[in-house]
CSV table of C-alpha atoms and ligand atoms in Angstrom, one decimal:
chain,number,residue,atom,x,y,z
A,1,MET,CA,-6.4,-1.5,-31.2
A,2,THR,CA,-6.7,-5.1,-30.1
A,3,ASP,CA,-10.3,-7.1,-29.5
A,4,THR,CA,-12.4,-6.1,-26.6
A,5,ARG,CA,-11.4,-7.9,-23.6
A,6,LYS,CA,-13.7,-9.2,-20.8
A,7,VAL,CA,-11.6,-7.9,-18.0
A,8,ILE,CA,-8.3,-5.9,-17.9
A,9,ILE,CA,-6.6,-5.7,-14.6
A,10,ILE,CA,-4.4,-3.0,-13.7
A,11,GLY,CA,-1.9,-3.7,-10.9
A,12,SER,CA,-0.1,-6.7,-9.7
A,13,GLY,CA,0.0,-6.9,-6.0
A,14,PRO,CA,-1.9,-9.4,-4.0
A,15,ALA,CA,-5.2,-7.7,-5.0
A,16,GLY,CA,-4.5,-7.9,-8.7
A,17,HIS,CA,-3.1,-11.4,-8.9
A,18,THR,CA,-5.9,-12.8,-6.8
A,19,ALA,CA,-8.5,-11.2,-9.1
A,20,ALA,CA,-6.4,-12.7,-12.1
A,21,ILE,CA,-6.5,-16.1,-10.7
A,22,TYR,CA,-10.3,-16.1,-10.0
A,23,ALA,CA,-11.1,-14.3,-13.5
A,24,ALA,CA,-9.1,-16.7,-15.5
A,25,ARG,CA,-10.6,-19.7,-13.7
A,26,ALA,CA,-14.0,-18.2,-14.8
A,27,ASN,CA,-12.7,-18.2,-18.2
A,28,LEU,CA,-12.6,-14.5,-18.6
A,29,LYS,CA,-9.1,-14.5,-20.0
A,30,PRO,CA,-8.0,-11.5,-18.0
A,31,LEU,CA,-5.2,-9.3,-19.2
A,32,MET,CA,-3.1,-7.8,-16.4
A,33,PHE,CA,-0.7,-4.8,-16.8
A,34,GLU,CA,1.7,-5.4,-14.0
A,35,GLY,CA,3.4,-2.1,-14.3
A,36,LEU,CA,7.1,-1.0,-14.7
A,37,VAL,CA,9.2,0.7,-12.1
A,38,ARG,CA,7.9,4.2,-13.1
A,39,GLY,CA,4.5,3.3,-11.6
A,40,GLY,CA,5.6,1.3,-8.6
A,41,ILE,CA,7.3,-2.1,-8.9
A,42,PRO,CA,5.4,-5.1,-10.3
A,43,GLY,CA,4.4,-6.9,-7.3
A,44,GLY,CA,3.6,-4.1,-5.2
A,45,GLN,CA,4.5,-3.2,-1.6
A,46,LEU,CA,5.5,-6.9,-0.9
A,47,MET,CA,8.3,-6.5,-3.1
A,48,ILE,CA,10.1,-4.2,-0.6
A,49,THR,CA,9.2,-6.5,2.4
A,50,ASN,CA,11.7,-8.9,3.7
A,51,ASP,CA,10.0,-11.8,5.7
A,52,VAL,CA,6.1,-12.0,5.7
A,53,GLU,CA,5.0,-14.1,8.7
A,54,ASN,CA,1.3,-13.1,8.7
A,55,TYR,CA,0.3,-14.3,5.4
A,56,PRO,CA,-1.7,-17.6,6.2
A,57,GLY,CA,-0.3,-20.8,4.7
A,58,PHE,CA,3.4,-20.2,5.6
A,59,PRO,CA,3.9,-21.6,9.0
A,60,GLU,CA,7.5,-20.2,9.1
A,61,LYS,CA,7.7,-17.1,7.0
A,62,VAL,CA,8.0,-16.3,3.1
A,63,THR,CA,9.7,-13.3,1.8
A,64,GLY,CA,7.7,-10.7,0.2
A,65,PRO,CA,9.3,-11.3,-3.5
A,66,ASP,CA,8.9,-15.1,-3.1
A,67,LEU,CA,5.3,-14.6,-2.3
A,68,MET,CA,4.7,-12.3,-5.1
A,69,LYS,CA,6.5,-14.7,-7.4
A,70,ALA,CA,4.0,-17.5,-6.6
A,71,PHE,CA,1.1,-15.2,-6.9
A,72,ARG,CA,2.3,-14.4,-10.3
A,73,ASP,CA,3.1,-18.0,-11.4
A,74,GLN,CA,-0.4,-18.9,-10.2
A,75,SER,CA,-1.9,-16.3,-12.5
A,76,LEU,CA,-0.1,-17.5,-15.3
A,77,HIS,CA,-0.6,-21.1,-14.6
A,78,GLN,CA,-4.4,-20.3,-14.6
A,79,GLY,CA,-4.2,-18.7,-17.8
A,80,ALA,CA,-4.0,-14.8,-17.1
A,81,GLU,CA,-2.0,-12.7,-19.7
A,82,ILE,CA,0.5,-10.5,-18.1
A,83,ARG,CA,2.3,-7.5,-19.7
A,84,THR,CA,5.1,-5.8,-17.9
A,85,GLU,CA,3.9,-2.4,-18.9
A,86,ASP,CA,2.6,0.8,-17.3
A,87,VAL,CA,-1.0,1.9,-18.1
A,88,ASN,CA,-0.4,5.6,-19.2
A,89,ARG,CA,-4.1,6.7,-19.7
A,90,VAL,CA,-7.6,5.2,-19.3
A,91,ASP,CA,-11.0,6.4,-20.5
A,92,PHE,CA,-13.9,5.0,-18.4
A,93,SER,CA,-16.6,7.6,-19.9
A,94,LYS,CA,-18.2,4.9,-22.2
A,95,ARG,CA,-18.0,1.3,-22.8
A,96,PRO,CA,-16.1,-0.5,-23.7
A,97,PHE,CA,-13.5,1.0,-21.4
A,98,ARG,CA,-10.2,1.9,-22.9
A,99,VAL,CA,-6.7,1.7,-21.5
A,100,TRP,CA,-3.4,3.0,-23.2
A,101,ALA,CA,-0.3,1.2,-22.2
A,102,GLY,CA,3.3,0.6,-22.8
A,103,ASP,CA,6.1,2.8,-24.4
A,104,ASP,CA,4.2,2.8,-27.7
A,105,ASN,CA,1.0,3.7,-26.0
A,106,GLU,CA,-1.1,0.9,-27.5
A,107,GLU,CA,-4.8,1.0,-27.0
A,108,TYR,CA,-6.8,-1.7,-25.3
A,109,SER,CA,-10.6,-2.1,-24.4
A,110,ALA,CA,-12.3,-4.1,-22.1
A,111,GLU,CA,-15.9,-4.6,-20.9
A,112,THR,CA,-14.9,-4.7,-17.3
A,113,ILE,CA,-11.7,-3.2,-15.4
A,114,ILE,CA,-10.3,-4.2,-11.9
A,115,ILE,CA,-8.1,-1.6,-10.6
A,116,ALA,CA,-5.5,-3.0,-8.2
A,117,THR,CA,-2.9,-0.1,-8.3
A,118,GLY,CA,-2.2,0.0,-4.6
A,119,ALA,CA,-0.7,2.6,-2.4
A,120,GLN,CA,2.9,3.6,-1.6
A,121,ALA,CA,4.1,4.5,1.9
A,122,LYS,CA,5.4,7.9,2.2
A,123,TRP,CA,8.9,8.4,3.4
A,124,LEU,CA,10.7,11.4,4.9
A,125,GLY,CA,13.1,11.4,1.9
A,126,ILE,CA,16.4,11.4,3.9
A,127,GLU,CA,19.1,9.7,2.5
A,128,SER,CA,19.9,7.4,5.6
A,129,GLU,CA,16.3,6.3,5.7
A,130,HIS,CA,16.7,5.1,2.0
A,131,ALA,CA,19.9,3.6,2.7
A,132,LEU,CA,18.6,1.5,5.7
A,133,LYS,CA,15.4,0.4,4.3
A,134,GLY,CA,14.7,-3.4,5.1
A,135,ARG,CA,17.9,-3.0,7.7
A,136,GLY,CA,15.8,-1.6,10.6
A,137,VAL,CA,13.8,0.9,8.6
A,138,SER,CA,10.2,0.0,7.8
A,139,ALA,CA,7.0,1.5,6.8
A,140,CYS,CA,4.8,-1.2,8.3
A,141,ALA,CA,4.7,-2.2,11.9
A,142,VAL,CA,2.4,-5.3,11.4
A,143,CYS,CA,4.6,-6.7,8.6
A,144,ASP,CA,8.0,-6.0,10.5
A,145,GLY,CA,7.3,-5.3,14.2
A,146,ALA,CA,7.9,-9.0,15.3
A,147,PHE,CA,11.6,-8.5,14.2
A,148,PHE,CA,12.0,-5.9,17.1
A,149,ARG,CA,10.6,-7.9,20.0
A,150,ASN,CA,12.0,-6.5,23.1
A,151,GLN,CA,13.9,-3.8,21.5
A,152,ASP,CA,13.7,-0.1,21.5
A,153,VAL,CA,12.0,1.4,18.3
A,154,ALA,CA,11.0,4.6,16.9
A,155,VAL,CA,7.9,5.6,15.1
A,156,VAL,CA,7.6,8.9,13.1
A,157,GLY,CA,4.1,10.6,12.4
A,158,GLY,CA,1.2,12.3,14.1
A,159,GLY,CA,-1.9,10.6,12.5
A,160,ASP,CA,-4.0,7.6,13.2
A,161,THR,CA,-1.3,5.3,11.4
A,162,ALA,CA,1.4,6.6,13.7
A,163,MET,CA,-0.8,5.9,16.7
A,164,GLU,CA,-2.0,2.5,15.6
A,165,GLU,CA,1.7,1.6,14.7
A,166,SER,CA,3.0,2.7,18.0
A,167,MET,CA,0.3,0.8,19.8
A,168,TYR,CA,1.1,-2.2,17.9
A,169,LEU,CA,4.7,-2.0,18.5
A,170,SER,CA,4.1,-1.2,22.3
A,171,GLY,CA,2.7,-4.7,22.4
A,172,LEU,CA,6.1,-6.3,21.2
A,173,CYS,CA,8.9,-3.8,22.0
A,174,ARG,CA,10.4,-2.7,25.1
A,175,SER,CA,9.9,0.9,24.3
A,176,VAL,CA,8.6,3.1,21.6
A,177,ALA,CA,9.7,6.7,20.8
A,178,LEU,CA,6.8,8.5,19.0
A,179,ILE,CA,8.3,11.3,17.1
A,180,HIS,CA,6.2,14.2,15.7
A,181,ARG,CA,7.2,17.4,14.0
A,182,ARG,CA,4.5,19.6,15.7
A,183,GLU,CA,2.9,20.1,19.1
A,184,GLU,CA,-0.3,18.5,18.4
A,185,PHE,CA,-1.3,15.3,16.8
A,186,ARG,CA,-3.6,15.0,13.7
A,187,ALA,CA,-4.9,11.7,15.0
A,188,SER,CA,-8.4,11.1,16.4
A,189,LYS,CA,-8.7,12.0,19.9
A,190,THR,CA,-9.4,8.4,21.1
A,191,MET,CA,-6.4,7.0,19.6
A,192,GLN,CA,-4.2,9.8,21.0
A,193,GLU,CA,-5.6,9.0,24.4
A,194,ARG,CA,-4.6,5.4,24.0
A,195,VAL,CA,-1.2,6.5,23.0
A,196,LEU,CA,-0.7,9.0,25.8
A,197,LYS,CA,-1.9,6.5,28.5
A,198,ASN,CA,0.6,3.8,27.2
A,199,PRO,CA,3.5,3.8,29.5
A,200,LYS,CA,5.7,2.1,27.0
A,201,ILE,CA,5.3,4.9,24.5
A,202,LYS,CA,7.1,8.4,24.9
A,203,VAL,CA,6.3,11.1,22.6
A,204,TYR,CA,8.8,13.5,21.3
A,205,TYR,CA,7.0,16.7,20.0
A,206,ASN,CA,8.3,19.3,17.9
A,207,SER,CA,11.0,16.8,16.6
A,208,GLU,CA,12.3,16.3,13.1
A,209,VAL,CA,14.4,13.2,12.3
A,210,GLU,CA,17.8,14.7,11.0
A,211,GLU,CA,19.2,11.2,10.3
A,212,ILE,CA,19.0,7.6,11.0
A,213,LEU,CA,22.1,6.1,12.5
A,214,ASP,CA,24.2,4.3,11.3
A,215,VAL,CA,24.6,3.8,7.7
A,216,SER,CA,28.2,2.8,8.0
A,217,LYS,CA,27.3,0.0,10.2
A,218,GLY,CA,24.4,-1.1,7.8
A,219,GLU,CA,21.9,-1.2,10.6
A,220,VAL,CA,19.8,0.9,12.6
A,221,THR,CA,21.4,2.0,16.0
A,222,GLY,CA,19.6,5.3,16.7
A,223,VAL,CA,17.8,8.4,15.3
A,224,ARG,CA,19.4,12.0,15.5
A,225,LEU,CA,16.5,14.5,16.2
A,226,ARG,CA,16.3,18.1,15.9
A,227,ASN,CA,13.8,20.3,18.2
A,228,SER,CA,12.2,22.7,15.6
A,229,LYS,CA,11.6,25.2,18.5
A,230,THR,CA,15.0,25.2,20.2
A,231,GLY,CA,17.1,23.8,17.7
A,232,GLU,CA,18.5,21.3,20.2
A,233,LYS,CA,19.8,18.0,18.8
A,234,THR,CA,19.3,14.5,20.7
A,235,ASN,CA,20.3,11.0,19.6
A,236,LEU,CA,17.9,8.4,20.4
A,237,ASP,CA,19.2,4.7,20.8
A,238,VAL,CA,16.8,2.6,18.9
A,239,THR,CA,17.2,-0.6,16.5
A,240,GLY,CA,14.0,0.0,14.5
A,241,TYR,CA,12.6,3.1,12.8
A,242,PHE,CA,9.1,2.9,11.5
A,243,VAL,CA,7.9,5.8,9.4
A,244,ALA,CA,4.1,6.3,9.4
A,245,ILE,CA,3.5,9.6,7.8
A,246,GLY,CA,0.7,8.3,5.5
A,247,HIS,CA,0.3,6.5,2.2
A,248,THR,CA,-0.3,7.8,-1.3
A,249,PRO,CA,-2.9,5.6,-3.2
A,250,ASN,CA,-2.0,5.2,-6.9
A,251,THR,CA,-5.2,7.0,-8.1
A,252,ASP,CA,-4.0,9.7,-10.4
A,253,LEU,CA,-4.9,7.8,-13.5
A,254,PHE,CA,-8.4,7.6,-12.6
A,255,ARG,CA,-9.2,11.0,-11.1
A,256,ASP,CA,-11.4,12.1,-14.2
A,257,PHE,CA,-13.6,9.2,-13.9
A,258,LEU,CA,-14.1,7.6,-10.5
A,259,GLU,CA,-15.0,8.9,-7.1
A,260,LEU,CA,-12.3,9.5,-4.6
A,261,HIS,CA,-12.5,9.8,-0.8
A,262,ASP,CA,-11.1,13.2,0.6
A,263,ASN,CA,-7.7,11.2,1.3
A,264,GLY,CA,-7.4,10.3,-2.3
A,265,TYR,CA,-8.5,6.7,-2.1
A,266,LEU,CA,-10.8,5.2,-4.6
A,267,LYS,CA,-14.4,5.0,-3.2
A,268,THR,CA,-16.1,1.7,-3.4
A,269,LYS,CA,-19.9,0.9,-2.4
A,270,PRO,CA,-19.4,-0.5,1.1
A,271,GLY,CA,-19.0,-4.3,1.3
A,272,THR,CA,-18.4,-4.6,-2.5
A,273,ALA,CA,-15.7,-3.8,-5.1
A,274,GLN,CA,-17.9,-1.5,-7.2
A,275,THR,CA,-16.8,2.2,-7.9
A,276,ASN,CA,-19.2,4.6,-9.2
A,277,VAL,CA,-18.9,3.5,-12.8
A,278,PRO,CA,-20.7,0.2,-13.3
A,279,GLY,CA,-18.2,-2.3,-14.7
A,280,VAL,CA,-15.1,-0.7,-13.1
A,281,PHE,CA,-14.2,-2.5,-9.8
A,282,ALA,CA,-11.5,-1.7,-7.4
A,283,ALA,CA,-9.6,-3.9,-4.9
A,284,GLY,CA,-6.7,-3.8,-2.5
A,285,ASP,CA,-4.8,-0.9,-0.9
A,286,VAL,CA,-6.0,1.7,-3.9
A,287,GLN,CA,-9.3,1.8,-2.1
A,288,ASP,CA,-8.4,0.4,1.4
A,289,PHE,CA,-7.0,2.8,4.0
A,290,VAL,CA,-8.0,0.8,7.1
A,291,TYR,CA,-6.6,-2.7,6.9
A,292,ARG,CA,-3.9,-2.6,4.1
A,293,GLN,CA,-2.8,-6.0,4.7
A,294,ALA,CA,-1.7,-8.4,1.8
A,295,VAL,CA,-4.4,-10.9,2.8
A,296,THR,CA,-7.2,-8.3,2.8
A,297,ALA,CA,-5.9,-7.2,-0.6
A,298,ALA,CA,-6.2,-10.7,-1.8
A,299,GLY,CA,-9.6,-11.1,-0.4
A,300,SER,CA,-10.9,-8.0,-2.1
A,301,GLY,CA,-9.2,-8.9,-5.4
A,302,CYS,CA,-11.3,-12.4,-5.2
A,303,MET,CA,-14.4,-10.1,-4.5
A,304,ALA,CA,-13.8,-7.6,-7.6
A,305,ALA,CA,-13.2,-10.7,-10.0
A,306,LEU,CA,-16.4,-12.4,-8.6
A,307,GLU,CA,-18.4,-9.2,-9.0
A,308,ALA,CA,-16.9,-8.6,-12.6
A,309,GLU,CA,-18.0,-12.2,-13.6
A,310,ARG,CA,-21.4,-11.4,-12.3
A,311,TRP,CA,-21.6,-8.1,-14.0
A,312,LEU,CA,-20.6,-9.5,-17.3
A,313,ALA,CA,-23.2,-12.3,-17.0
A,314,ALA,CA,-25.8,-9.8,-16.4
A,315,ASN,CA,-24.6,-7.0,-18.9
A,316,SER,CA,-23.1,-8.5,-22.0
A,317,ASP,CA,-24.1,-10.9,-24.8
A,318,HIS,CA,-21.1,-13.2,-24.5
B,401,NDP,P1,-2.2,11.4,8.0
B,401,NDP,O1,-2.1,12.2,6.7
B,401,NDP,O2,-3.5,11.4,8.8
B,401,NDP,O3,-1.1,11.8,8.8
B,401,NDP,C1,0.2,11.8,8.6
B,401,NDP,C2,1.1,12.3,9.6
B,401,NDP,O4,2.5,12.4,9.3
B,401,NDP,C3,0.7,13.8,10.2
B,401,NDP,O5,0.7,13.7,11.6
B,401,NDP,C4,1.9,14.7,9.6
B,401,NDP,O6,2.3,15.7,10.4
B,401,NDP,C5,3.0,13.7,9.4
B,401,NDP,N1,3.8,14.0,8.2
B,401,NDP,C6,3.5,14.0,7.1
B,401,NDP,N2,4.6,14.3,6.3
B,401,NDP,C7,5.8,14.5,7.1
B,401,NDP,C8,7.0,14.7,7.0
B,401,NDP,N3,7.5,14.8,5.8
B,401,NDP,N4,7.7,14.7,8.2
B,401,NDP,C9,7.2,14.5,9.4
B,401,NDP,N5,6.1,14.2,9.5
B,401,NDP,C10,5.1,14.1,8.4
B,401,NDP,O7,-1.9,9.9,7.6
B,401,NDP,P2,-2.1,8.5,8.4
B,401,NDP,O8,-1.6,7.6,7.5
B,401,NDP,O9,-1.9,8.6,9.6
B,401,NDP,O10,-4.0,8.4,8.2
B,401,NDP,C11,-4.4,8.5,6.7
B,401,NDP,C12,-5.8,8.3,6.8
B,401,NDP,O11,-6.2,7.1,7.1
B,401,NDP,C13,-6.4,9.2,7.9
B,401,NDP,O12,-7.8,9.6,7.3
B,401,NDP,C14,-6.6,8.3,8.9
B,401,NDP,O13,-7.7,8.8,10.0
B,401,NDP,C15,-7.1,7.1,8.5
B,401,NDP,N6,-6.5,5.7,9.3
B,401,NDP,C16,-7.7,5.4,9.9
B,401,NDP,C17,-7.4,4.2,10.9
B,401,NDP,C18,-8.4,3.8,11.8
B,401,NDP,O14,-9.4,4.3,11.8
B,401,NDP,N7,-8.1,2.6,12.4
B,401,NDP,C19,-5.9,3.8,11.2
B,401,NDP,C20,-4.9,4.6,10.2
B,401,NDP,C21,-5.4,5.4,9.3
B,401,NDP,P3,1.3,17.1,10.3
B,401,NDP,O15,0.2,16.6,11.5
B,401,NDP,O16,2.3,18.1,11.0
B,401,NDP,O17,0.8,17.3,9.1
C-alpha cells in the first residue's frame, strides 16, 4: 500500500477534473483514477458527444473529446496525478478510506474521497441505434438538439426526461414524435400536460422502435415502429432520434457505504457535495438527476474540492 493521500478522485468527466484542478491548486496533490473502458470511458459522457455549443468560453463550438482533453491537460498542468485504471472496490467504513484499483488490484488510501463517476444514458440496445450514434442518434437533446433546427425528430421514452427533451426539442424542431411503449406515461402529471398541450408534439403510444433507418446511408432518415397491441408497423420520417429512457448512475461500487436515492443516484446534503460519510464527497452526474450538464458537473466538482480542503483543514493534523 502506498502512503495515505489527502484526496483521491474517482472519475474523470468535467466534475472529476474540476475537482482535480482545484485540489491540486490547494496543494492537496490529488490522485485521480480516470477509469478504463470497462467502467465507462475516461472523460465521461462528453467523449461520446460531437459538438458542444453550450459550454461557456467556446463561442463557436468545441468537440466533446477536445474539451475533455483540455480538462485533462489542465489537471496535469496543475499537478494532479492521473492513473488510467478502474477502481475495483472501496472501503469507506473507517478512515483513512481505502480504494483498490487496476489489474493488480493495488490498495490506496486517502483522507478524503471525491466521487465523480457519472451516469450513463440507457439505450434501447438495437443494432441500428448503435450504428447511428452521433449521426442523428443522440441521448441528450440539450447537447445535440440545435443540430436539428426546423427538422422532424423522434424522442423515445415516457418519463420526465422524455417529456423534458420533447419540450426542449419542440422549441427548435418542426415536429417531435414522442414514442412510448405503453399507453400511459410514467412522467409527472404537470410535465405530461405540457407535452400533450404542445401542438408540435405528437405522441405514439404502445409503440416500440424496431429499427432506426437508415444504416446503409450512415444517417437517420426515419424510425420503424411496431404497435405492441395491433402488431402494425409504421415508418416515421425523422432526421433525429433521441433516446430518453433514463440514465444509470455509476454507483455500484459505493452501495455498501453510501446512501442512495431510490433511483440509484448518490445522496448529497442539499447545497453541498457531502455524502452521508464525512470526508467522502460526490460531484457531477453521479449525484445529479436534474441538471446533468457538463457545466453544472464542473461547478459541483469545484464545490467538492473546496469542501474536501475545508474538511481536511478541520479534521487532519497535516
Ligand atoms: P424514468 O425511469 O422515470 O423513465 C424511463 C422511461 O423510459 C419510462 O417511461 C420507461 O417506460 C421508458 N423505458 C425504459 N426502458 C425502455 C425500453 N427498453 N424501451 C422503451 N422504453 C423504455 O427515467 P427518466 O430519465 O425519465 O427520469 C429519471 C428520474 O429523474 C425520475 O425520478 C424523474 O422524475 C427525474 N427527472 C426529473 C426531472 C425534473 O424534475 N425536471 C427531469 C428529468 C428527470 P415504462 O414507463 O413503460 O417503464
